[in-house]
């Protein structure tokens, strides 16, 4: 691939992804890991070129799977990719399905919901056990063990 002295124009999918990324409020730094790529790679694909050396540019076209992951990271639809002329990436996006939201440790929302449900069940059991212990102590001592003493 020969370098060019003029920057190649931004590709339609790059414009689309850049616009969606800005609308989403995500920085390139936050969006790139959601797509599984580096911030530099994100920038190259969105701009449509990479700098080879001072004043020398090479065109960049993202592979379908990468463009699909980028689109998914910022909420671009397969239909929008089709309209931008990237039917290959649109098909890949359809295959990928929706992005699972994760926390910083990579735990998905579904996993967090399951953990929460387990914790709520344990909490309910503890409340029941506490009530039973309180009832039994009151029965044995004749007074509620949690009533503050006058003093």
mmCIF file of C-alpha atoms in Angstrom:
data_model
loop_
_atom_site.group_PDB
_atom_site.id
_atom_site.type_symbol
_atom_site.label_atom_id
_atom_site.label_comp_id
_atom_site.label_asym_id
_atom_site.label_seq_id
_atom_site.Cartn_x
_atom_site.Cartn_y
_atom_site.Cartn_z
ATOM 1 C CA UNK A 1 0.000 0.000 0.000
ATOM 2 C CA UNK A 2 1.517 3.305 -1.086
ATOM 3 C CA UNK A 3 1.177 6.334 1.114
ATOM 4 C CA UNK A 4 -0.587 9.483 -0.025
ATOM 5 C CA UNK A 5 0.304 13.072 0.731
ATOM 6 C CA UNK A 6 -3.367 14.030 1.181
ATOM 7 C CA UNK A 7 -5.568 12.607 3.871
ATOM 8 C CA UNK A 8 -8.147 10.196 2.443
ATOM 9 C CA UNK A 9 -11.757 11.288 2.974
ATOM 10 C CA UNK A 10 -13.699 9.896 5.909
ATOM 11 C CA UNK A 11 -15.693 6.825 4.929
ATOM 12 C CA UNK A 12 -19.501 6.884 5.393
ATOM 13 C CA UNK A 13 -19.407 4.268 8.172
ATOM 14 C CA UNK A 14 -16.732 6.333 9.922
ATOM 15 C CA UNK A 15 -18.975 9.409 9.846
ATOM 16 C CA UNK A 16 -21.905 7.348 11.111
ATOM 17 C CA UNK A 17 -19.963 5.780 13.989
ATOM 18 C CA UNK A 18 -18.328 9.081 14.940
ATOM 19 C CA UNK A 19 -21.705 10.855 15.057
ATOM 20 C CA UNK A 20 -23.265 8.060 17.143
ATOM 21 C CA UNK A 21 -20.275 7.986 19.477
ATOM 22 C CA UNK A 22 -20.577 11.720 20.135
ATOM 23 C CA UNK A 23 -24.357 11.470 20.633
ATOM 24 C CA UNK A 24 -23.866 8.593 23.078
ATOM 25 C CA UNK A 25 -21.645 10.767 25.254
ATOM 26 C CA UNK A 26 -18.859 8.182 25.108
ATOM 27 C CA UNK A 27 -15.312 9.304 24.457
ATOM 28 C CA UNK A 28 -13.188 7.333 22.004
ATOM 29 C CA UNK A 29 -11.256 6.120 25.033
ATOM 30 C CA UNK A 30 -14.445 4.600 26.529
ATOM 31 C CA UNK A 31 -15.981 3.408 23.255
ATOM 32 C CA UNK A 32 -12.941 1.562 21.886
ATOM 33 C CA UNK A 33 -12.703 -1.069 24.668
ATOM 34 C CA UNK A 34 -16.442 -1.731 24.326
ATOM 35 C CA UNK A 35 -15.643 -2.749 20.745
ATOM 36 C CA UNK A 36 -12.570 -4.720 21.781
ATOM 37 C CA UNK A 37 -10.068 -2.479 19.994
ATOM 38 C CA UNK A 38 -7.498 0.147 20.930
ATOM 39 C CA UNK A 39 -8.315 3.831 20.952
ATOM 40 C CA UNK A 40 -5.795 4.353 18.124
ATOM 41 C CA UNK A 41 -7.440 1.669 15.966
ATOM 42 C CA UNK A 42 -10.850 3.243 16.660
ATOM 43 C CA UNK A 43 -9.527 6.636 15.540
ATOM 44 C CA UNK A 44 -8.001 5.197 12.332
ATOM 45 C CA UNK A 45 -11.194 3.418 11.287
ATOM 46 C CA UNK A 46 -13.429 6.402 12.079
ATOM 47 C CA UNK A 47 -11.176 8.874 10.243
ATOM 48 C CA UNK A 48 -10.573 6.500 7.318
ATOM 49 C CA UNK A 49 -6.792 6.821 7.366
ATOM 50 C CA UNK A 50 -3.669 6.299 9.399
ATOM 51 C CA UNK A 51 -0.558 8.426 9.409
ATOM 52 C CA UNK A 52 2.378 6.503 7.928
ATOM 53 C CA UNK A 53 4.914 9.285 8.456
ATOM 54 C CA UNK A 54 4.857 13.070 8.556
ATOM 55 C CA UNK A 55 2.536 14.155 5.747
ATOM 56 C CA UNK A 56 2.021 10.597 4.443
ATOM 57 C CA UNK A 57 -1.344 8.889 4.937
ATOM 58 C CA UNK A 58 -2.700 5.435 4.176
ATOM 59 C CA UNK A 59 -6.420 4.733 3.741
ATOM 60 C CA UNK A 60 -8.023 2.511 6.393
ATOM 61 C CA UNK A 61 -11.146 0.422 5.940
ATOM 62 C CA UNK A 62 -12.200 -1.490 9.031
ATOM 63 C CA UNK A 63 -12.912 -5.205 8.646
ATOM 64 C CA UNK A 64 -16.614 -6.127 8.863
ATOM 65 C CA UNK A 65 -16.388 -7.682 12.339
ATOM 66 C CA UNK A 66 -14.522 -4.690 13.773
ATOM 67 C CA UNK A 67 -16.906 -2.141 12.239
ATOM 68 C CA UNK A 68 -19.851 -4.180 13.560
ATOM 69 C CA UNK A 69 -18.422 -4.193 17.104
ATOM 70 C CA UNK A 70 -17.756 -0.448 16.884
ATOM 71 C CA UNK A 71 -21.304 0.171 15.674
ATOM 72 C CA UNK A 72 -22.744 -1.965 18.461
ATOM 73 C CA UNK A 73 -20.652 -0.108 21.061
ATOM 74 C CA UNK A 74 -22.274 3.237 20.180
ATOM 75 C CA UNK A 75 -25.769 2.132 19.185
ATOM 76 C CA UNK A 76 -25.545 2.162 15.390
ATOM 77 C CA UNK A 77 -28.046 -0.238 13.824
ATOM 78 C CA UNK A 78 -27.487 -2.788 11.074
ATOM 79 C CA UNK A 79 -29.876 -0.793 8.882
ATOM 80 C CA UNK A 80 -27.718 2.313 9.299
ATOM 81 C CA UNK A 81 -24.617 0.331 8.307
ATOM 82 C CA UNK A 82 -26.501 -0.949 5.245
ATOM 83 C CA UNK A 83 -27.317 2.660 4.286
ATOM 84 C CA UNK A 84 -23.654 3.615 4.749
ATOM 85 C CA UNK A 85 -22.686 0.954 2.219
ATOM 86 C CA UNK A 86 -21.284 -1.553 4.707
ATOM 87 C CA UNK A 87 -23.647 -4.464 4.152
ATOM 88 C CA UNK A 88 -20.874 -6.844 5.264
ATOM 89 C CA UNK A 89 -20.574 -5.118 8.649
ATOM 90 C CA UNK A 90 -24.372 -4.868 8.934
ATOM 91 C CA UNK A 91 -24.679 -8.630 8.506
ATOM 92 C CA UNK A 92 -21.989 -9.175 11.132
ATOM 93 C CA UNK A 93 -23.817 -6.805 13.507
ATOM 94 C CA UNK A 94 -27.027 -8.785 13.061
ATOM 95 C CA UNK A 95 -25.096 -11.943 13.912
ATOM 96 C CA UNK A 96 -23.497 -10.363 17.006
ATOM 97 C CA UNK A 97 -26.762 -9.218 18.550
ATOM 98 C CA UNK A 98 -27.074 -6.559 21.263
ATOM 99 C CA UNK A 99 -24.188 -5.486 23.453
ATOM 100 C CA UNK A 100 -24.358 -6.890 26.984
ATOM 101 C CA UNK A 101 -23.752 -4.076 29.410
ATOM 102 C CA UNK A 102 -20.938 -4.832 31.855
ATOM 103 C CA UNK A 103 -19.402 -3.192 34.869
ATOM 104 C CA UNK A 104 -15.690 -2.367 35.174
ATOM 105 C CA UNK A 105 -14.924 -5.974 36.168
ATOM 106 C CA UNK A 106 -16.709 -7.336 33.089
ATOM 107 C CA UNK A 107 -19.749 -8.645 34.937
ATOM 108 C CA UNK A 108 -22.865 -8.536 32.777
ATOM 109 C CA UNK A 109 -26.132 -6.963 33.851
ATOM 110 C CA UNK A 110 -27.768 -10.416 33.813
ATOM 111 C CA UNK A 111 -25.095 -11.797 36.153
ATOM 112 C CA UNK A 112 -25.516 -8.843 38.497
ATOM 113 C CA UNK A 113 -29.296 -9.329 38.506
ATOM 114 C CA UNK A 114 -28.854 -13.007 39.409
ATOM 115 C CA UNK A 115 -26.513 -12.104 42.266
ATOM 116 C CA UNK A 116 -28.985 -9.503 43.509
ATOM 117 C CA UNK A 117 -31.838 -12.038 43.457
ATOM 118 C CA UNK A 118 -29.724 -14.493 45.490
ATOM 119 C CA UNK A 119 -28.852 -11.772 48.005
ATOM 120 C CA UNK A 120 -32.499 -10.739 48.340
ATOM 121 C CA UNK A 121 -33.446 -14.360 49.049
ATOM 122 C CA UNK A 122 -30.710 -14.656 51.696
ATOM 123 C CA UNK A 123 -31.805 -11.351 53.239
ATOM 124 C CA UNK A 124 -35.424 -12.536 53.443
ATOM 125 C CA UNK A 125 -34.275 -15.746 55.148
ATOM 126 C CA UNK A 126 -32.209 -13.758 57.667
ATOM 127 C CA UNK A 127 -35.177 -11.501 58.444
ATOM 128 C CA UNK A 128 -37.313 -14.596 59.098
ATOM 129 C CA UNK A 129 -34.627 -16.181 61.301
ATOM 130 C CA UNK A 130 -34.191 -12.938 63.249
ATOM 131 C CA UNK A 131 -37.946 -12.696 63.847
ATOM 132 C CA UNK A 132 -38.035 -16.319 65.045
ATOM 133 C CA UNK A 133 -35.095 -15.776 67.431
ATOM 134 C CA UNK A 134 -36.713 -12.623 68.759
ATOM 135 C CA UNK A 135 -39.999 -14.481 69.332
ATOM 136 C CA UNK A 136 -38.236 -17.326 71.163
ATOM 137 C CA UNK A 137 -36.156 -14.987 73.343
ATOM 138 C CA UNK A 138 -39.272 -13.006 74.235
ATOM 139 C CA UNK A 139 -41.044 -16.253 75.102
ATOM 140 C CA UNK A 140 -38.151 -17.430 77.330
ATOM 141 C CA UNK A 141 -37.366 -14.118 79.056
ATOM 142 C CA UNK A 142 -40.805 -12.579 79.065
ATOM 143 C CA UNK A 143 -39.558 -9.390 77.419
ATOM 144 C CA UNK A 144 -38.474 -8.234 73.999
ATOM 145 C CA UNK A 145 -34.649 -8.454 73.933
ATOM 146 C CA UNK A 146 -34.456 -5.502 71.527
ATOM 147 C CA UNK A 147 -36.440 -3.059 73.647
ATOM 148 C CA UNK A 148 -34.058 -0.441 75.069
ATOM 149 C CA UNK A 149 -33.695 -0.545 78.830
ATOM 150 C CA UNK A 150 -34.625 2.494 80.852
ATOM 151 C CA UNK A 151 -31.609 3.740 82.545
#
